[in-house]
């Protein structure tokens, strides 16, 4: 199918119900469709938006284009949950129907204000020469689920930024409201954090750029988030074009974080000592993460499992991408810890204590018919080296390989190079992180058809990835020269 500009920007009303139904049926037949991750009923899903708690429910929206796996005329789709695990898709919510979002309702956030939820989002507008104009817009969601847009933009594009100005995060501190947005400086073409202040959510004062400790954040900052985690301000964002000297990363663009020592709302100053940047996720496919502080003060995070400018195999099925599991955030020794929320255990349906078969020809079978929706909890003893094969073929030649060394040269590596249909190989097929020497390795692994999320050592590191292996590959096994010492549990998982 040729996705011309004209086709991508057709009005939603010009698509027939029959066309939409056919797309949804096609997506539903996909063997790679997740069972307990949020995914689109059809078309494209990307950035999570408006992650919040309001009216007794958890809310998350996602940026969507329901008519194909491409970036077309964007809208928001709305999902709600009672526990951050079981999500109900309420359908399209914020549509590109106004003067200031005519070419797309792009990413943004939400804040509970009184008895309504206030949404801030980027409206994309193209002029007759196809020049982009980005407006930061507002809308109200009432307790009946009805959305009313504000008549005028909250923030017009400042003169000192280019058309790359988007992804507003709403914050409240004391009696004032703030917006943190991603921007590109017009003079230097560098990535910046734009910072705005309001007393009434209507009139916003430009406070300039956030004061932060990095000289170079590439050519654009996307999806900035400021969240308080165990008393520490944490800045989470996606710097595009970041120099490798600043941070080593392999994905086309990284999703990063920094644990700060202080944040001054009046000065707009983020202090971090040391001023380090860290990859939020060590895997292949996390971007555009969104976090917020719940009413009880806890910090939660959800991510887009997908990357800009990357083609995925399900594009051929007219749908693309999903959202991650929700993680609860903590800070330990200056490091961000990410853990699945406790209610994730409610999906567990059938449990088995793992007992490996004896080592035969370099193969220890753990589970022959593991299926495509499961959780695997493992503790692997110190001073061992081997490989855990997931979604493995019967001859162990194909599958997702998790290689580990818990000895002196501690390291953990995920290899998806033989895990089905190849994609994004330009950016490599392996991702690694160091492990503490001579220590037990703890893994919590979630498999969902074409999604894998791996929590290492209680969430000190997380690897998130897509893979597209034949659904007949269901073997879990250790492969290597030595019989391994471990303990583990396997859980079948229900749909959300």
Short mmCIF file of C-alpha atoms in Angstrom, two decimals:
data_model
loop_
_atom_site.label_atom_id
_atom_site.label_comp_id
_atom_site.label_asym_id
_atom_site.label_seq_id
_atom_site.Cartn_x
_atom_site.Cartn_y
_atom_site.Cartn_z
CA UNK A 1 0.00 0.00 0.00
CA UNK A 2 1.38 3.41 -0.97
CA UNK A 3 1.05 5.74 2.01
CA UNK A 4 1.00 9.10 0.28
CA UNK A 5 0.78 12.30 2.27
CA UNK A 6 -2.77 12.75 1.04
CA UNK A 7 -3.75 9.32 2.32
CA UNK A 8 -2.05 9.76 5.71
CA UNK A 9 -3.95 12.98 6.31
CA UNK A 10 -7.40 11.92 5.16
CA UNK A 11 -10.07 12.95 7.65
CA UNK A 12 -11.25 10.19 9.96
CA UNK A 13 -14.79 10.56 8.66
CA UNK A 14 -13.65 9.69 5.12
CA UNK A 15 -12.75 6.17 6.23
CA UNK A 16 -15.70 3.79 6.15
CA UNK A 17 -16.70 1.56 9.05
CA UNK A 18 -16.12 -1.42 6.77
CA UNK A 19 -12.51 -0.37 6.19
CA UNK A 20 -11.91 0.07 9.92
CA UNK A 21 -13.57 -3.26 10.77
CA UNK A 22 -11.40 -5.06 8.22
CA UNK A 23 -8.25 -3.51 9.72
CA UNK A 24 -9.28 -4.54 13.23
CA UNK A 25 -10.01 -8.09 12.10
CA UNK A 26 -6.63 -8.29 10.41
CA UNK A 27 -4.84 -7.14 13.57
CA UNK A 28 -6.83 -9.55 15.75
CA UNK A 29 -5.64 -12.48 13.61
CA UNK A 30 -1.99 -11.60 14.09
CA UNK A 31 -0.05 -14.27 15.98
CA UNK A 32 2.16 -11.49 17.37
CA UNK A 33 -0.66 -9.56 19.06
CA UNK A 34 0.05 -9.25 22.82
CA UNK A 35 -2.40 -10.63 25.34
CA UNK A 36 -1.57 -8.54 28.43
CA UNK A 37 0.13 -5.46 26.98
CA UNK A 38 -1.86 -2.49 25.62
CA UNK A 39 -1.80 -2.67 21.83
CA UNK A 40 -3.87 -0.97 19.11
CA UNK A 41 -7.06 -2.55 17.81
CA UNK A 42 -5.75 -1.44 14.40
CA UNK A 43 -3.09 0.79 12.97
CA UNK A 44 -0.35 2.57 14.88
CA UNK A 45 0.23 3.01 18.58
CA UNK A 46 3.07 5.17 19.80
CA UNK A 47 3.74 7.52 22.74
CA UNK A 48 1.82 6.99 25.99
CA UNK A 49 0.00 10.20 26.93
CA UNK A 50 -1.96 11.55 29.87
CA UNK A 51 -0.82 8.89 32.37
CA UNK A 52 -2.73 9.85 35.52
CA UNK A 53 -5.15 8.95 38.31
CA UNK A 54 -8.60 10.55 38.14
CA UNK A 55 -12.15 9.81 39.25
CA UNK A 56 -11.15 6.58 41.01
CA UNK A 57 -9.35 5.09 37.99
CA UNK A 58 -5.95 4.98 36.37
CA UNK A 59 -5.86 6.56 32.94
CA UNK A 60 -3.47 6.29 30.05
CA UNK A 61 -3.98 7.53 26.54
CA UNK A 62 -1.78 6.71 23.62
CA UNK A 63 -0.99 8.50 20.40
CA UNK A 64 -2.74 6.59 17.63
CA UNK A 65 -3.40 6.41 13.93
CA UNK A 66 -6.06 3.70 13.52
CA UNK A 67 -5.88 3.26 9.74
CA UNK A 68 -2.38 1.89 9.22
CA UNK A 69 1.07 1.28 10.74
CA UNK A 70 2.28 4.75 9.75
CA UNK A 71 2.52 8.24 11.22
CA UNK A 72 -0.57 9.85 9.79
CA UNK A 73 -3.25 12.13 11.25
CA UNK A 74 -2.74 11.48 14.97
CA UNK A 75 -5.34 11.22 17.73
CA UNK A 76 -5.43 9.97 21.33
CA UNK A 77 -6.97 6.63 22.32
CA UNK A 78 -8.13 6.31 25.94
CA UNK A 79 -7.60 3.36 28.31
CA UNK A 80 -8.65 3.01 31.96
CA UNK A 81 -7.76 0.56 34.72
CA UNK A 82 -8.57 -0.18 38.33
CA UNK A 83 -5.18 -1.74 39.09
CA UNK A 84 -2.59 -0.63 36.46
CA UNK A 85 -2.70 -4.13 34.93
CA UNK A 86 -6.19 -4.80 33.52
CA UNK A 87 -6.79 -2.05 30.93
CA UNK A 88 -10.03 -1.31 29.12
CA UNK A 89 -9.81 0.37 25.71
CA UNK A 90 -12.44 3.14 25.53
CA UNK A 91 -11.57 4.07 21.96
CA UNK A 92 -10.69 7.40 20.38
CA UNK A 93 -10.87 10.35 22.75
CA UNK A 94 -8.94 13.38 21.52
CA UNK A 95 -9.39 13.97 17.80
CA UNK A 96 -7.57 16.38 15.44
CA UNK A 97 -10.62 18.48 14.65
CA UNK A 98 -9.61 22.01 15.62
CA UNK A 99 -7.79 24.99 14.21
CA UNK A 100 -4.76 24.34 16.42
CA UNK A 101 -4.49 20.56 15.97
CA UNK A 102 -5.72 20.15 12.39
CA UNK A 103 -2.82 17.89 11.40
CA UNK A 104 -2.58 15.85 14.55
CA UNK A 105 -3.19 15.68 18.29
CA UNK A 106 0.31 14.79 19.41
CA UNK A 107 1.82 13.81 22.74
CA UNK A 108 1.09 15.33 26.11
CA UNK A 109 0.16 14.73 29.73
CA UNK A 110 -2.66 15.09 32.26
CA UNK A 111 -3.24 16.52 35.72
CA UNK A 112 -6.20 16.07 38.06
CA UNK A 113 -7.60 19.54 38.79
CA UNK A 114 -10.67 19.62 41.04
CA UNK A 115 -13.31 17.31 39.63
CA UNK A 116 -11.84 17.23 36.11
CA UNK A 117 -8.71 16.00 34.36
CA UNK A 118 -6.76 18.68 32.51
CA UNK A 119 -4.95 17.53 29.36
CA UNK A 120 -2.03 19.36 27.76
CA UNK A 121 -0.99 18.20 24.32
CA UNK A 122 0.84 19.30 21.19
CA UNK A 123 -1.31 20.33 18.27
CA UNK A 124 0.34 19.89 14.91
CA UNK A 125 -0.68 22.29 12.12
CA UNK A 126 0.66 22.43 8.56
CA UNK A 127 0.37 25.51 6.39
CA UNK A 128 -0.03 25.63 2.60
CA UNK A 129 3.71 25.07 2.12
CA UNK A 130 3.57 22.13 4.55
CA UNK A 131 5.56 24.05 7.14
CA UNK A 132 4.83 22.71 10.63
CA UNK A 133 3.52 24.88 13.47
CA UNK A 134 3.39 23.35 16.95
CA UNK A 135 0.96 24.60 19.58
CA UNK A 136 0.68 23.45 23.19
CA UNK A 137 -3.07 22.98 23.66
CA UNK A 138 -5.39 22.24 26.55
CA UNK A 139 -8.55 20.20 27.06
CA UNK A 140 -10.74 19.09 29.96
CA UNK A 141 -11.99 15.55 30.62
CA UNK A 142 -15.05 15.44 32.89
CA UNK A 143 -16.28 12.59 35.09
CA UNK A 144 -18.57 11.37 32.32
CA UNK A 145 -15.61 10.92 29.98
CA UNK A 146 -16.42 13.91 27.79
CA UNK A 147 -13.56 16.03 26.46
CA UNK A 148 -13.86 19.79 25.88
CA UNK A 149 -10.96 21.53 24.17
CA UNK A 150 -9.78 24.99 25.19
CA UNK A 151 -10.57 27.63 22.58
CA UNK A 152 -7.03 28.98 22.34
CA UNK A 153 -3.60 27.36 22.71
CA UNK A 154 -2.05 27.39 26.14
CA UNK A 155 1.32 28.27 24.63
CA UNK A 156 2.07 29.69 21.20
CA UNK A 157 5.42 28.71 19.66
CA UNK A 158 8.12 30.96 21.21
CA UNK A 159 10.27 32.89 18.74
CA UNK A 160 13.48 31.25 19.99
CA UNK A 161 12.48 27.65 19.14
CA UNK A 162 12.04 25.92 15.79
CA UNK A 163 8.92 24.01 14.75
CA UNK A 164 10.27 21.17 16.92
CA UNK A 165 8.43 22.10 20.10
CA UNK A 166 6.29 19.41 21.71
CA UNK A 167 5.39 16.88 24.43
CA UNK A 168 4.24 19.12 27.34
CA UNK A 169 4.34 17.67 30.83
CA UNK A 170 1.96 19.29 33.31
CA UNK A 171 3.19 19.78 36.88
CA UNK A 172 1.87 21.49 39.98
CA UNK A 173 4.00 22.84 42.81
CA UNK A 174 2.45 24.88 45.58
CA UNK A 175 -0.19 27.13 44.04
CA UNK A 176 1.45 27.28 40.62
CA UNK A 177 1.27 25.13 37.51
CA UNK A 178 4.19 24.37 35.23
CA UNK A 179 4.76 22.89 31.80
CA UNK A 180 7.98 21.18 30.78
CA UNK A 181 8.25 20.69 27.01
CA UNK A 182 10.81 19.41 24.55
CA UNK A 183 12.29 21.94 22.14
CA UNK A 184 14.96 22.70 19.59
CA UNK A 185 16.70 26.07 19.89
CA UNK A 186 16.38 28.14 16.72
CA UNK A 187 19.91 29.55 16.82
CA UNK A 188 22.00 26.56 17.89
CA UNK A 189 19.61 23.81 16.67
CA UNK A 190 20.27 22.08 19.97
CA UNK A 191 17.90 20.10 22.17
CA UNK A 192 16.45 22.02 25.13
CA UNK A 193 13.81 21.81 27.87
CA UNK A 194 11.28 24.66 27.62
CA UNK A 195 9.84 25.77 30.97
CA UNK A 196 6.56 27.65 31.53
CA UNK A 197 4.61 28.84 34.57
CA UNK A 198 0.92 29.65 35.22
CA UNK A 199 -1.33 30.45 38.14
CA UNK A 200 -4.59 29.53 36.39
CA UNK A 201 -3.82 27.03 33.56
CA UNK A 202 -4.84 29.72 31.06
CA UNK A 203 -2.09 32.35 31.00
CA UNK A 204 1.39 30.89 30.71
CA UNK A 205 4.67 32.76 31.16
CA UNK A 206 7.77 31.60 29.31
CA UNK A 207 10.50 30.96 31.90
CA UNK A 208 13.14 30.20 29.30
CA UNK A 209 15.02 26.93 29.16
CA UNK A 210 15.42 24.61 32.10
CA UNK A 211 18.79 25.05 33.77
CA UNK A 212 20.49 21.66 33.69
CA UNK A 213 24.04 20.35 33.86
CA UNK A 214 24.59 19.08 30.29
CA UNK A 215 26.19 21.19 27.59
CA UNK A 216 25.02 19.06 24.68
CA UNK A 217 21.76 17.09 24.43
CA UNK A 218 21.83 16.52 20.69
CA UNK A 219 19.51 18.23 18.24
CA UNK A 220 16.17 17.65 20.03
CA UNK A 221 14.76 16.69 23.42
CA UNK A 222 11.55 14.65 23.29
CA UNK A 223 9.13 13.44 25.97
CA UNK A 224 10.61 15.20 29.03
CA UNK A 225 9.34 14.05 32.41
CA UNK A 226 10.16 15.36 35.86
CA UNK A 227 9.05 13.03 38.66
CA UNK A 228 9.79 12.74 42.38
CA UNK A 229 11.06 9.25 43.27
CA UNK A 230 11.68 8.46 46.95
CA UNK A 231 12.38 12.14 47.57
CA UNK A 232 14.76 12.59 44.62
CA UNK A 233 13.88 14.59 41.49
CA UNK A 234 14.35 12.37 38.44
CA UNK A 235 14.48 13.73 34.90
CA UNK A 236 13.46 11.22 32.21
CA UNK A 237 13.72 12.21 28.53
CA UNK A 238 14.68 11.21 24.99
CA UNK A 239 17.62 13.20 23.57
CA UNK A 240 17.86 12.79 19.81
CA UNK A 241 21.34 12.98 18.31
CA UNK A 242 23.06 12.66 21.70
CA UNK A 243 26.84 12.27 21.38
CA UNK A 244 28.28 8.88 22.31
CA UNK A 245 30.76 10.70 24.55
CA UNK A 246 27.80 11.81 26.63
CA UNK A 247 26.22 8.34 26.84
CA UNK A 248 26.93 5.01 25.20
CA UNK A 249 23.80 3.71 23.49
CA UNK A 250 22.93 1.51 20.51
CA UNK A 251 19.32 2.34 19.65
CA UNK A 252 18.60 4.96 17.01
CA UNK A 253 17.66 7.33 19.87
CA UNK A 254 18.04 6.67 23.60
CA UNK A 255 15.56 7.03 26.44
CA UNK A 256 17.58 8.36 29.38
CA UNK A 257 17.29 9.39 33.00
CA UNK A 258 19.21 11.32 35.61
CA UNK A 259 18.66 11.18 39.37
CA UNK A 260 18.98 14.71 40.67
CA UNK A 261 19.93 16.13 44.03
CA UNK A 262 17.58 19.13 43.82
CA UNK A 263 15.02 20.88 41.66
CA UNK A 264 14.06 24.52 42.02
CA UNK A 265 10.68 25.28 40.47
CA UNK A 266 11.10 29.05 40.65
CA UNK A 267 14.48 29.08 38.97
CA UNK A 268 13.72 26.12 36.75
CA UNK A 269 16.98 24.48 37.79
CA UNK A 270 17.70 20.75 37.86
CA UNK A 271 20.81 19.87 39.87
CA UNK A 272 22.51 16.49 39.59
CA UNK A 273 25.77 15.58 41.31
CA UNK A 274 27.28 13.79 39.52
CA UNK A 275 25.61 14.98 36.32
CA UNK A 276 25.33 11.51 34.82
CA UNK A 277 22.96 10.24 32.15
CA UNK A 278 21.86 6.60 32.20
CA UNK A 279 19.93 4.47 29.74
CA UNK A 280 16.43 3.99 31.13
CA UNK A 281 16.21 0.59 29.45
CA UNK A 282 19.06 -1.63 28.27
CA UNK A 283 16.98 -3.32 25.58
CA UNK A 284 16.14 -2.60 21.95
CA UNK A 285 12.72 -0.98 21.91
CA UNK A 286 11.84 1.49 24.68
CA UNK A 287 11.12 5.13 23.91
CA UNK A 288 8.86 8.04 24.87
CA UNK A 289 8.35 6.88 28.47
CA UNK A 290 5.89 8.76 30.64
CA UNK A 291 5.95 8.91 34.43
CA UNK A 292 3.92 10.66 37.10
CA UNK A 293 3.40 10.82 40.85
CA UNK A 294 0.17 9.20 42.00
CA UNK A 295 -1.92 10.75 44.79
CA UNK A 296 -0.13 8.48 47.29
CA UNK A 297 3.23 9.88 46.16
CA UNK A 298 4.42 6.74 44.40
CA UNK A 299 6.06 7.15 41.02
CA UNK A 300 4.90 5.04 38.08
CA UNK A 301 6.20 4.73 34.54
CA UNK A 302 4.92 3.34 31.26
CA UNK A 303 6.75 3.29 27.92
CA UNK A 304 6.21 2.96 24.21
CA UNK A 305 7.69 -0.35 23.06
CA UNK A 306 8.79 0.90 19.69
CA UNK A 307 11.22 3.37 18.19
CA UNK A 308 10.92 6.23 15.71
CA UNK A 309 12.08 5.60 12.15
CA UNK A 310 12.24 1.80 12.56
CA UNK A 311 10.18 -0.66 10.51
CA UNK A 312 8.64 -3.60 12.40
CA UNK A 313 7.41 -6.90 10.91
CA UNK A 314 3.79 -6.29 11.93
CA UNK A 315 3.73 -3.26 9.64
CA UNK A 316 2.82 -5.84 7.00
CA UNK A 317 -0.29 -6.68 9.05
CA UNK A 318 -1.38 -3.01 9.27
CA UNK A 319 -0.75 -2.62 12.99
CA UNK A 320 2.32 -1.64 15.00
CA UNK A 321 3.64 -1.41 18.56
CA UNK A 322 2.39 -1.69 22.13
CA UNK A 323 2.93 -0.19 25.57
CA UNK A 324 5.07 -1.66 28.33
CA UNK A 325 3.95 -3.01 31.66
CA UNK A 326 3.54 -0.30 34.27
CA UNK A 327 6.55 -0.06 36.56
CA UNK A 328 6.83 1.32 40.07
CA UNK A 329 9.95 3.44 40.45
CA UNK A 330 12.41 3.68 43.33
CA UNK A 331 15.86 5.14 43.83
CA UNK A 332 18.64 3.10 45.40
CA UNK A 333 22.20 4.39 45.72
CA UNK A 334 21.54 7.02 43.09
CA UNK A 335 20.18 4.48 40.62
CA UNK A 336 16.63 4.18 39.31
CA UNK A 337 14.96 0.85 40.16
CA UNK A 338 12.03 -0.30 38.00
CA UNK A 339 9.70 -3.04 39.19
CA UNK A 340 6.41 -4.44 37.87
CA UNK A 341 3.46 -3.24 39.94
CA UNK A 342 2.26 -5.74 42.56
CA UNK A 343 -1.07 -6.31 40.77
CA UNK A 344 0.85 -7.87 37.87
CA UNK A 345 0.76 -11.09 39.91
CA UNK A 346 -3.02 -11.19 39.45
CA UNK A 347 -2.47 -12.41 35.88
CA UNK A 348 -0.79 -15.59 37.10
CA UNK A 349 -2.95 -18.56 36.19
CA UNK A 350 -0.92 -21.73 36.57
CA UNK A 351 2.37 -22.12 38.42
CA UNK A 352 5.13 -24.70 38.19
CA UNK A 353 8.36 -25.10 40.09
CA UNK A 354 11.02 -25.56 37.45
CA UNK A 355 13.03 -28.76 37.48
CA UNK A 356 15.56 -29.03 34.69
CA UNK A 357 16.29 -32.29 32.96
CA UNK A 358 19.87 -33.56 33.29
CA UNK A 359 22.40 -32.00 30.94
CA UNK A 360 22.35 -33.81 27.62
CA UNK A 361 24.47 -32.66 24.68
CA UNK A 362 24.71 -29.16 26.15
CA UNK A 363 20.97 -28.87 26.78
CA UNK A 364 18.92 -28.66 29.99
CA UNK A 365 15.21 -28.52 29.27
CA UNK A 366 13.13 -26.39 31.66
CA UNK A 367 9.80 -26.25 29.86
CA UNK A 368 8.99 -27.84 26.51
CA UNK A 369 5.60 -26.24 25.79
CA UNK A 370 5.83 -22.90 27.53
CA UNK A 371 3.23 -21.20 25.33
CA UNK A 372 3.33 -17.52 24.45
CA UNK A 373 2.09 -15.79 27.61
CA UNK A 374 4.12 -16.49 30.70
CA UNK A 375 6.26 -15.15 33.52
CA UNK A 376 9.55 -16.78 34.43
CA UNK A 377 11.25 -16.10 37.78
CA UNK A 378 14.80 -17.43 38.05
CA UNK A 379 17.67 -17.30 40.48
CA UNK A 380 20.94 -18.47 38.97
CA UNK A 381 23.79 -19.27 41.34
CA UNK A 382 27.02 -17.27 41.40
CA UNK A 383 30.10 -18.29 39.42
CA UNK A 384 28.30 -19.87 36.50
CA UNK A 385 28.25 -19.26 32.78
CA UNK A 386 25.60 -20.27 30.29
CA UNK A 387 22.67 -19.27 28.13
CA UNK A 388 18.93 -19.29 28.74
CA UNK A 389 16.97 -19.95 25.55
CA UNK A 390 13.43 -18.54 25.31
CA UNK A 391 10.95 -19.11 22.47
CA UNK A 392 13.34 -21.84 21.43
CA UNK A 393 13.03 -24.30 18.58
CA UNK A 394 13.26 -28.02 19.33
CA UNK A 395 16.84 -28.17 18.02
CA UNK A 396 17.82 -25.06 20.05
CA UNK A 397 19.12 -23.38 16.88
CA UNK A 398 16.48 -20.62 17.01
CA UNK A 399 15.23 -18.52 19.87
CA UNK A 400 15.87 -15.57 22.12
CA UNK A 401 19.23 -16.07 23.84
CA UNK A 402 19.95 -14.68 27.33
CA UNK A 403 23.65 -15.21 27.97
CA UNK A 404 25.05 -14.76 31.47
CA UNK A 405 28.25 -14.93 33.43
CA UNK A 406 27.88 -14.69 37.20
CA UNK A 407 31.60 -15.13 37.88
CA UNK A 408 34.50 -12.70 37.86
CA UNK A 409 33.61 -11.30 34.43
CA UNK A 410 29.99 -10.64 35.33
CA UNK A 411 27.84 -9.85 32.29
CA UNK A 412 24.32 -10.31 30.95
CA UNK A 413 23.55 -10.22 27.21
CA UNK A 414 20.30 -10.46 25.26
CA UNK A 415 20.68 -11.73 21.69
CA UNK A 416 17.67 -11.62 19.35
CA UNK A 417 19.69 -12.33 16.22
CA UNK A 418 18.14 -15.81 15.81
CA UNK A 419 14.70 -15.09 17.28
CA UNK A 420 12.58 -14.97 14.14
CA UNK A 421 12.05 -12.34 11.47
CA UNK A 422 15.03 -9.94 11.49
CA UNK A 423 14.53 -6.18 11.74
CA UNK A 424 16.50 -3.07 12.78
CA UNK A 425 19.72 -5.04 12.33
CA UNK A 426 21.55 -1.81 11.52
CA UNK A 427 21.51 -1.12 15.27
CA UNK A 428 22.79 -4.54 16.30
CA UNK A 429 21.19 -7.74 17.55
CA UNK A 430 22.64 -7.82 21.07
CA UNK A 431 22.35 -5.66 24.18
CA UNK A 432 24.42 -6.13 27.35
CA UNK A 433 24.99 -4.88 30.87
CA UNK A 434 27.61 -5.74 33.49
CA UNK A 435 26.72 -7.90 36.49
CA UNK A 436 28.31 -7.80 39.94
CA UNK A 437 31.08 -10.39 40.16
CA UNK A 438 30.52 -13.64 42.03
CA UNK A 439 26.88 -12.91 42.85
CA UNK A 440 23.60 -14.67 42.23
CA UNK A 441 21.61 -13.44 39.22
CA UNK A 442 17.89 -12.80 39.67
CA UNK A 443 15.68 -12.58 36.58
CA UNK A 444 11.98 -11.80 36.25
CA UNK A 445 10.93 -12.33 32.63
CA UNK A 446 7.61 -11.57 30.92
CA UNK A 447 6.86 -13.10 27.52
CA UNK A 448 3.79 -11.97 25.54
CA UNK A 449 3.79 -13.39 21.97
CA UNK A 450 6.21 -10.84 20.49
CA UNK A 451 7.12 -8.83 23.58
CA UNK A 452 9.79 -9.59 26.16
CA UNK A 453 10.46 -7.57 29.32
CA UNK A 454 13.34 -8.69 31.53
CA UNK A 455 13.93 -7.31 35.03
CA UNK A 456 17.47 -7.96 36.23
CA UNK A 457 18.32 -8.15 39.95
CA UNK A 458 15.12 -6.62 41.25
CA UNK A 459 14.84 -4.03 38.49
CA UNK A 460 18.35 -2.56 38.70
CA UNK A 461 18.41 -3.08 34.94
CA UNK A 462 15.54 -3.68 32.51
CA UNK A 463 15.70 -5.07 28.96
CA UNK A 464 12.61 -4.51 26.80
CA UNK A 465 12.35 -5.82 23.27
CA UNK A 466 10.19 -7.05 20.43
CA UNK A 467 10.92 -10.28 18.57
CA UNK A 468 8.90 -12.10 15.92
CA UNK A 469 9.51 -15.84 16.19
CA UNK A 470 7.18 -18.59 14.93
CA UNK A 471 4.57 -19.28 17.61
CA UNK A 472 5.48 -22.97 17.46
CA UNK A 473 8.76 -22.14 19.21
CA UNK A 474 7.87 -22.64 22.86
CA UNK A 475 10.88 -24.24 24.50
CA UNK A 476 12.68 -22.86 27.55
CA UNK A 477 16.10 -24.40 28.16
CA UNK A 478 19.61 -23.81 29.43
CA UNK A 479 22.25 -24.44 26.82
CA UNK A 480 25.95 -24.68 27.59
CA UNK A 481 28.73 -27.03 28.58
CA UNK A 482 27.96 -27.22 32.30
CA UNK A 483 24.92 -28.27 34.31
CA UNK A 484 23.65 -25.12 35.97
CA UNK A 485 22.51 -24.53 39.53
CA UNK A 486 19.37 -22.45 39.82
CA UNK A 487 15.85 -22.22 41.26
CA UNK A 488 12.79 -20.96 39.45
CA UNK A 489 9.06 -20.72 38.94
CA UNK A 490 7.04 -20.61 35.73
CA UNK A 491 3.59 -18.98 35.55
CA UNK A 492 1.12 -19.05 32.71
CA UNK A 493 -0.41 -15.59 32.36
CA UNK A 494 -3.97 -14.64 31.49
CA UNK A 495 -5.03 -11.90 29.10
CA UNK A 496 -5.51 -8.55 30.75
#
